[in-house]
CSV table of C-alpha atoms in Angstrom, one decimal:
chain,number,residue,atom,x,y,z
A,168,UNK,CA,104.9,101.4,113.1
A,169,UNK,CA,106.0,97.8,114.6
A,170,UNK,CA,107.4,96.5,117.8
A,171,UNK,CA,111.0,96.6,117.6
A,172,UNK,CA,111.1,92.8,118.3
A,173,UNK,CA,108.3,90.2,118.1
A,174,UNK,CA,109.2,87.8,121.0
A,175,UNK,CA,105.9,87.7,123.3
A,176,UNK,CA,102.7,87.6,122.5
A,177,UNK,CA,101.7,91.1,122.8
A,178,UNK,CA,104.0,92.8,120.8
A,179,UNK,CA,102.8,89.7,118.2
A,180,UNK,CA,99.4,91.4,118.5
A,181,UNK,CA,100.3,94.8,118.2
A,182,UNK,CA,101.9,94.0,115.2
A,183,UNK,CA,98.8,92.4,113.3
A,184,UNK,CA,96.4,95.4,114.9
A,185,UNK,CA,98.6,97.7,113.4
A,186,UNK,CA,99.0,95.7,109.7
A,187,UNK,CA,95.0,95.2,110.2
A,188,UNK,CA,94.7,98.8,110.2
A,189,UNK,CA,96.9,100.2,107.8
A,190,UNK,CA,95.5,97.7,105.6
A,191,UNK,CA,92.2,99.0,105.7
A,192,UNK,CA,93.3,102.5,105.5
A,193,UNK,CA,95.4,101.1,102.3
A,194,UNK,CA,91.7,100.0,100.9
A,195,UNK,CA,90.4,102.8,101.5
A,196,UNK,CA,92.5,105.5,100.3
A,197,UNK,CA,93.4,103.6,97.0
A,198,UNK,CA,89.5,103.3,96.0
A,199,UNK,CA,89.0,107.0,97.2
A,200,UNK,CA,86.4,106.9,99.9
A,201,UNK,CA,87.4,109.9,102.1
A,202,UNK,CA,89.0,112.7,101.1
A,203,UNK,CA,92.9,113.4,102.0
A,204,UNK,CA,92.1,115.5,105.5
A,205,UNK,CA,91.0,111.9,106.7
A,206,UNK,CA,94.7,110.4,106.4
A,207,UNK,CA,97.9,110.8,108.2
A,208,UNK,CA,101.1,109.8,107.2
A,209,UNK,CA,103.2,107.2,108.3
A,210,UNK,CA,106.9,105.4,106.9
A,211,UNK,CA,108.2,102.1,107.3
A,212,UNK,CA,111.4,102.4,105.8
A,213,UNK,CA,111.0,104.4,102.2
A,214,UNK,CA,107.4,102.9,101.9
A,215,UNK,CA,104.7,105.4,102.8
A,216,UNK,CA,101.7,104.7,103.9
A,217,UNK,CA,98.2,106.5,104.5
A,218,UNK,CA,96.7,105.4,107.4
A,219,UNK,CA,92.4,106.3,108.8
A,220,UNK,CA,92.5,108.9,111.5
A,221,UNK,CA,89.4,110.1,113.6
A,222,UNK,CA,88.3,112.7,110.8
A,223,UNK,CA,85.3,114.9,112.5
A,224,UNK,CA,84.6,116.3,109.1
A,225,UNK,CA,83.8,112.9,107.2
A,226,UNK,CA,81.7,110.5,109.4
A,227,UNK,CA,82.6,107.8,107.3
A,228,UNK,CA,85.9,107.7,108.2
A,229,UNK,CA,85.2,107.8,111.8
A,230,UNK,CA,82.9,104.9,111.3
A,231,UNK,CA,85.3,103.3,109.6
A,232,UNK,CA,88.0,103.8,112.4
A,233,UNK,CA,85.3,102.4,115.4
A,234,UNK,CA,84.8,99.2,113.2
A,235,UNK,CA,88.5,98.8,113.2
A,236,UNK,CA,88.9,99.3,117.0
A,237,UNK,CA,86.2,96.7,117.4
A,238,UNK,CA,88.0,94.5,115.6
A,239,UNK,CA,90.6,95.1,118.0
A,240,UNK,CA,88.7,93.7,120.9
A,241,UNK,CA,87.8,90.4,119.1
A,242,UNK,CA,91.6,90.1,118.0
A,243,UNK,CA,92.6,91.0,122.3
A,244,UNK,CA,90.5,87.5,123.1
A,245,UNK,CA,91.0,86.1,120.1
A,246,UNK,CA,87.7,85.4,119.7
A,247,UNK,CA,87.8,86.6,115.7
A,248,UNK,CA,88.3,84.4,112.8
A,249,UNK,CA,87.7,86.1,110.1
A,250,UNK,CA,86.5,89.8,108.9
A,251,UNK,CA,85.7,90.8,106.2
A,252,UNK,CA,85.4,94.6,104.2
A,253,UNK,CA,82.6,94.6,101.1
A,254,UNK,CA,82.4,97.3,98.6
A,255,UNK,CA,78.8,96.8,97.4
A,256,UNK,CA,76.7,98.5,94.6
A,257,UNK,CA,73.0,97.2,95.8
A,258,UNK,CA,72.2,94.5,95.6
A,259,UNK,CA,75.6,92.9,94.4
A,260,UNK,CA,79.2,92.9,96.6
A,261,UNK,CA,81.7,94.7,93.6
A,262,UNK,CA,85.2,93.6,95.9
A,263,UNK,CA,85.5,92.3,98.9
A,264,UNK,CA,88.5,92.1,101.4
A,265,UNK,CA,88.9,89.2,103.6
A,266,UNK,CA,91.2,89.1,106.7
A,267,UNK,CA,91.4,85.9,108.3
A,268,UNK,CA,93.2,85.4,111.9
A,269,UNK,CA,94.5,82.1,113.8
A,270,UNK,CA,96.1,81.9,116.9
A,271,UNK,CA,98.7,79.9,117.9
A,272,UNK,CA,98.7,77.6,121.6
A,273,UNK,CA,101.9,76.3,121.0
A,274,UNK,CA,105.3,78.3,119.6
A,275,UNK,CA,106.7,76.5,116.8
A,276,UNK,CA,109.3,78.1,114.0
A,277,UNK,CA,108.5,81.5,112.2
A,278,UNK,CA,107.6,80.9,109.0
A,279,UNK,CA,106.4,84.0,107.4
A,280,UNK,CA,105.3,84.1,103.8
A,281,UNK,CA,103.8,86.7,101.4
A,282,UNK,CA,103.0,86.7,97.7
A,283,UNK,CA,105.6,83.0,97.3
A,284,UNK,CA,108.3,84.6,99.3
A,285,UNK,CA,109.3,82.7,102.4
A,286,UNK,CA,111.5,83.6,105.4
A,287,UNK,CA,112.3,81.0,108.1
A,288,UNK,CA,114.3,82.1,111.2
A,289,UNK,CA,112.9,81.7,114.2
A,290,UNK,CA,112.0,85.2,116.0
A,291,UNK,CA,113.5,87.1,113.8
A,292,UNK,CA,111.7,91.0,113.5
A,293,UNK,CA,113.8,91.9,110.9
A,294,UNK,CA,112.0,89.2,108.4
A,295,UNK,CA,108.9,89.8,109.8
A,296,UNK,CA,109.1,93.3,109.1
A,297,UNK,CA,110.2,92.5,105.7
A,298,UNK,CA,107.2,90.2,105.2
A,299,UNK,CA,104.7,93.1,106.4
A,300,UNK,CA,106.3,95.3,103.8
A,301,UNK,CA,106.0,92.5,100.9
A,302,UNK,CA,101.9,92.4,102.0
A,303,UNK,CA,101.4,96.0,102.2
A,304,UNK,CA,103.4,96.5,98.7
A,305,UNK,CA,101.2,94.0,97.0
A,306,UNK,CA,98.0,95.4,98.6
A,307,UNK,CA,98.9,98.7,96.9
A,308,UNK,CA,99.8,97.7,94.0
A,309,UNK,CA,96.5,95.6,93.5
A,310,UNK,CA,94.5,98.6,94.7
A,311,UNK,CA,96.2,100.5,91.2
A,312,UNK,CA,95.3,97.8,89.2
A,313,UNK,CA,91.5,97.7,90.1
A,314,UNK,CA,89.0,100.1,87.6
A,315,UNK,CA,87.0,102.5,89.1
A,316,UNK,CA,84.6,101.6,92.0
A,317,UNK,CA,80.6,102.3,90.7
A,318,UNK,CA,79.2,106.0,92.3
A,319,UNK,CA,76.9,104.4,94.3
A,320,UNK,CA,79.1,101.9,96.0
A,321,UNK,CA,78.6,101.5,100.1
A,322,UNK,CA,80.8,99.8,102.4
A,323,UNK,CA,79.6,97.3,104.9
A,324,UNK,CA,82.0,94.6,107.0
A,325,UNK,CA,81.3,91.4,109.3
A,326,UNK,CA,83.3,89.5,111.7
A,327,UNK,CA,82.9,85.4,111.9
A,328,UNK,CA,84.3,84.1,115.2
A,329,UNK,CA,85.9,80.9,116.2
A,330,UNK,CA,82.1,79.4,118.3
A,331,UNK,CA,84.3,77.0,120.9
A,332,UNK,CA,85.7,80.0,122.6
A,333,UNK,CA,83.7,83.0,122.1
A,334,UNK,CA,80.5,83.7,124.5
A,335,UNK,CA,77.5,83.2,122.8
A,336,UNK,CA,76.7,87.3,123.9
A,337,UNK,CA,79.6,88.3,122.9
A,338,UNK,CA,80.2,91.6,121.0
A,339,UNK,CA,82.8,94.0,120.4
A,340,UNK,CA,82.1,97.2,121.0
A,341,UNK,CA,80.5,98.7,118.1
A,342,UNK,CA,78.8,95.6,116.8
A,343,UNK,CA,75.6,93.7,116.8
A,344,UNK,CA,74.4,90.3,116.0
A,345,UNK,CA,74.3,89.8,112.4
A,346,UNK,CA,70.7,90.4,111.2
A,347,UNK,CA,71.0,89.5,107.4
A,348,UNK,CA,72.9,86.3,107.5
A,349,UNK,CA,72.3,86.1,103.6
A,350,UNK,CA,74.7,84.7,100.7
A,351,UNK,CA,76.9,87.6,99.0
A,352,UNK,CA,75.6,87.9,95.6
A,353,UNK,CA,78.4,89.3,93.4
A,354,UNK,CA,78.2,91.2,90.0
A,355,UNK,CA,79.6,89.6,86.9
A,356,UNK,CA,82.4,86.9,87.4
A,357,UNK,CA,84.9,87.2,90.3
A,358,UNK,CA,88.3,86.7,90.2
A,359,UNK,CA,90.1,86.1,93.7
A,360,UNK,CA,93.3,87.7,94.9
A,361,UNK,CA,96.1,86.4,97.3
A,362,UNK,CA,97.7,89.3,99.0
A,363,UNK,CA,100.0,87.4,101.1
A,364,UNK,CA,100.0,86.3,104.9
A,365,UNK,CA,102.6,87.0,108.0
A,366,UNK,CA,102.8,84.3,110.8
A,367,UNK,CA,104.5,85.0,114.1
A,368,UNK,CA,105.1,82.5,116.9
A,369,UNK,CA,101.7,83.7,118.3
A,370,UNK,CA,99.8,85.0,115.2
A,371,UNK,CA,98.7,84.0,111.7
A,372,UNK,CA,97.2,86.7,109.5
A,373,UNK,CA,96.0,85.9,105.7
A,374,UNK,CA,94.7,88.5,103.3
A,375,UNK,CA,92.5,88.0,100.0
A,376,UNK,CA,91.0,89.9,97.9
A,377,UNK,CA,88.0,89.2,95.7
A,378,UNK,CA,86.7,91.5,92.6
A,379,UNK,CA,84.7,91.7,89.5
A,380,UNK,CA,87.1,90.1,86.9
A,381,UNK,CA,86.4,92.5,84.5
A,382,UNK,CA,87.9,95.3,87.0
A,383,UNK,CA,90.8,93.6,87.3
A,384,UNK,CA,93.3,95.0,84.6
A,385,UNK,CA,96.5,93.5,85.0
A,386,UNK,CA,97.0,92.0,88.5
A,387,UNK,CA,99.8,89.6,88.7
A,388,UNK,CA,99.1,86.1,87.3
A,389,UNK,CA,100.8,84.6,90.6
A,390,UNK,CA,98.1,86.2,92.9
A,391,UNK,CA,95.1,85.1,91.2
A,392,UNK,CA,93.3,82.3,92.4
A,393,UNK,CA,90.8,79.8,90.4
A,394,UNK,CA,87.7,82.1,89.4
A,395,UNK,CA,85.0,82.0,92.5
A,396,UNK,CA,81.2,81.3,92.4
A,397,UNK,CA,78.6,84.4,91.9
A,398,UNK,CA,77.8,83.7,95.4
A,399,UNK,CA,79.4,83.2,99.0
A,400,UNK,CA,78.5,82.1,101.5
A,401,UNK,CA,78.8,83.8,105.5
A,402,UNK,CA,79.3,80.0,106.4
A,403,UNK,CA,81.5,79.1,103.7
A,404,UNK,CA,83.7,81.7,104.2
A,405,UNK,CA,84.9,80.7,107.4
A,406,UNK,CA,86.3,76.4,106.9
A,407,UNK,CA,88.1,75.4,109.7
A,408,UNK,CA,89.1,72.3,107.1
A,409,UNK,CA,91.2,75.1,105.1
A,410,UNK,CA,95.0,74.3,105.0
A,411,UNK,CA,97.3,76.3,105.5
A,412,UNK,CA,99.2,75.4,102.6
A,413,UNK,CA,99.2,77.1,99.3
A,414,UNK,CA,98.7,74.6,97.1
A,415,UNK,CA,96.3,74.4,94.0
A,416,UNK,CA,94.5,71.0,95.4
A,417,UNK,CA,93.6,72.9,99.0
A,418,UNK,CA,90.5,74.1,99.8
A,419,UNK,CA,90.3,77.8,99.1
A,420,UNK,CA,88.9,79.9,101.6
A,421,UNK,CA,87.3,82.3,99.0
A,422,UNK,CA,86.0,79.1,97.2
A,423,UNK,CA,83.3,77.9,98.6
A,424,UNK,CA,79.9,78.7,97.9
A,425,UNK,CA,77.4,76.3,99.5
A,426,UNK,CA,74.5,76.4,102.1
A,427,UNK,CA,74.8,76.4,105.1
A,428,UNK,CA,73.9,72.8,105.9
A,429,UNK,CA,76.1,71.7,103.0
A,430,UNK,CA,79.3,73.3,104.8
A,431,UNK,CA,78.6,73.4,108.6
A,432,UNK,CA,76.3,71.1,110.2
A,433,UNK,CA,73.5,73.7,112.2
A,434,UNK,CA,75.1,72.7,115.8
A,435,UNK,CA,78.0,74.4,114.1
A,436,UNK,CA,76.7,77.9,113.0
A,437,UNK,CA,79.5,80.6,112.5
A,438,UNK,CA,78.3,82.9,114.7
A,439,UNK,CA,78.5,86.8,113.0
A,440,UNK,CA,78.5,90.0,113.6
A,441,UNK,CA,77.7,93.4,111.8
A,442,UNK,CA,78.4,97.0,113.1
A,443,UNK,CA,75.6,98.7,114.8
A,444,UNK,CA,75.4,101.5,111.9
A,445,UNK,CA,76.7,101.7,108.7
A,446,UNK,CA,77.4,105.0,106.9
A,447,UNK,CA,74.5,106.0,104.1
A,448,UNK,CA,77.2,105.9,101.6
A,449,UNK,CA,80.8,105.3,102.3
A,450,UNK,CA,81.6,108.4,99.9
A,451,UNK,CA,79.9,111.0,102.0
């Protein structure tokens, strides 16, 4: 599943496509969106994994798969700063996935972390394999932990881009310029979720989830974060301020809920994209 060695910056890449996508397909086969026929099977290690294949039989899960590969264009230029997956029962978001991306110009240590464990040594696969499999464990065990999703739920995603590199016409293929730049309105009270993050000498890749409190049944205390706003803001989402440190007086990324003049002056607008059709209902 990953490069036998992560010394360049391509094999850097094809390691966070690949954790990108079996993350998704994690989402999606835990919360029962397609049926089995739309998964394959993959190991790393004794960890096994279900991972989105083009499914003719359940357009969903192609959908799903051409959203990913577009994804896979912004990351190529790294134009992409953050994307994000929303399971939403109209009009309110019910959980939300967040994948946030940063690239590196210079090539300082390794230092991978993932749910408070830490590994340090240089350009070492070996740890960062062990650090993908520490995010993906969590991930799945989360995805137990979470009640049942409502029957009407629909699943939608945007990318947010870093503006001082990417083309103002830029889109990946698949995508469109955002038409309903709108706050995310979410049901109830939200609790959010660290997952973990892997950095490479090339590539920094942070996970969070956010869900209704309430659906949350017995997640580890040391992945939830302070309780987020109702709503969130496209803008807010994306704070280039955010440190990368893990540390209670930090800026949360999922924390922030103002306008968008409050959080990025209008010269500054996040520029954001949306896929050019969404599936009627993710289920079907």
């Amino acid at each position: 599943l990953f490069p036998e060695s992560i010394t360049t910056a391509q094999q850097s890449l094809v390691l966070v496509k690949r954790l990108l996508a079996i993350s998704v397909s994690c989402v999606t086969y835990m919360r029962g969106l397609f049926p089995e026929s739309s998964y394959g099977t993959r190991y790393l290690d004794d960890l096994g994994l279900k991972i989105l294949r083009e499914d003719k039989s359940c357009l969903g899960s192609l959908q799903i798969v051409k959203w990913i590969q577009g994804c896979f264009d912004a990351l190529e230029k790294q134009y992409v700063n953050l994307g994000f997956y929303a399971l939403s029962s109209n009009p309110t978001v019910t959980e939300m996935y967040q994948f946030k991306f940063k690239y590196k110009k210079n090539v300082p240590q390794m230092d991978i972390s993932s749910n408070h464990r830490q590994f340090v040594a240089g350009l070492c696969s070996k740890d960062v394999k062990q650090a993908s499999k520490v995010l993906l464990r969590t991930l799945y065990l989360l995805m137990q932990d979470l009640g049942p999703l409502p029957s009407d739920v629909t699943l939608s995603m945007k990318l947010l881009y870093y503006n001082d590199v990417t083309p103002k016409d830029y889109q990946p293929p698949g995508f469109q310029e955002d038409g309903s730049p709108a706050d995310l309105l979410f049901a109830g009270d939200p609790v959010n979720l660290k997952v973990g993050s892997i950095s490479t000498d090339f590539h920094l890749m942070k996970v969070r989830v956010t869900a209704e409190k309430k659906r949350v049944r017995k997640a580890d205390s040391n992945l939830i974060q302070k309780n987020g706003p109702t709503e969130i803001s496209h803008q807010g989402l994306d704070c280039e301020e955010e440190d990368e440190e893990e540390e209670s007086t930090k800026i949360n990324l999922l924390n922030l809920a103002f306008s968008q003049e409050e959080v990025i002056e209008p010269k500054k607008k996040r520029k954001v994209s949306e896929p050019e059709k969404l599936p009627l209902n993710s289920r079907k």
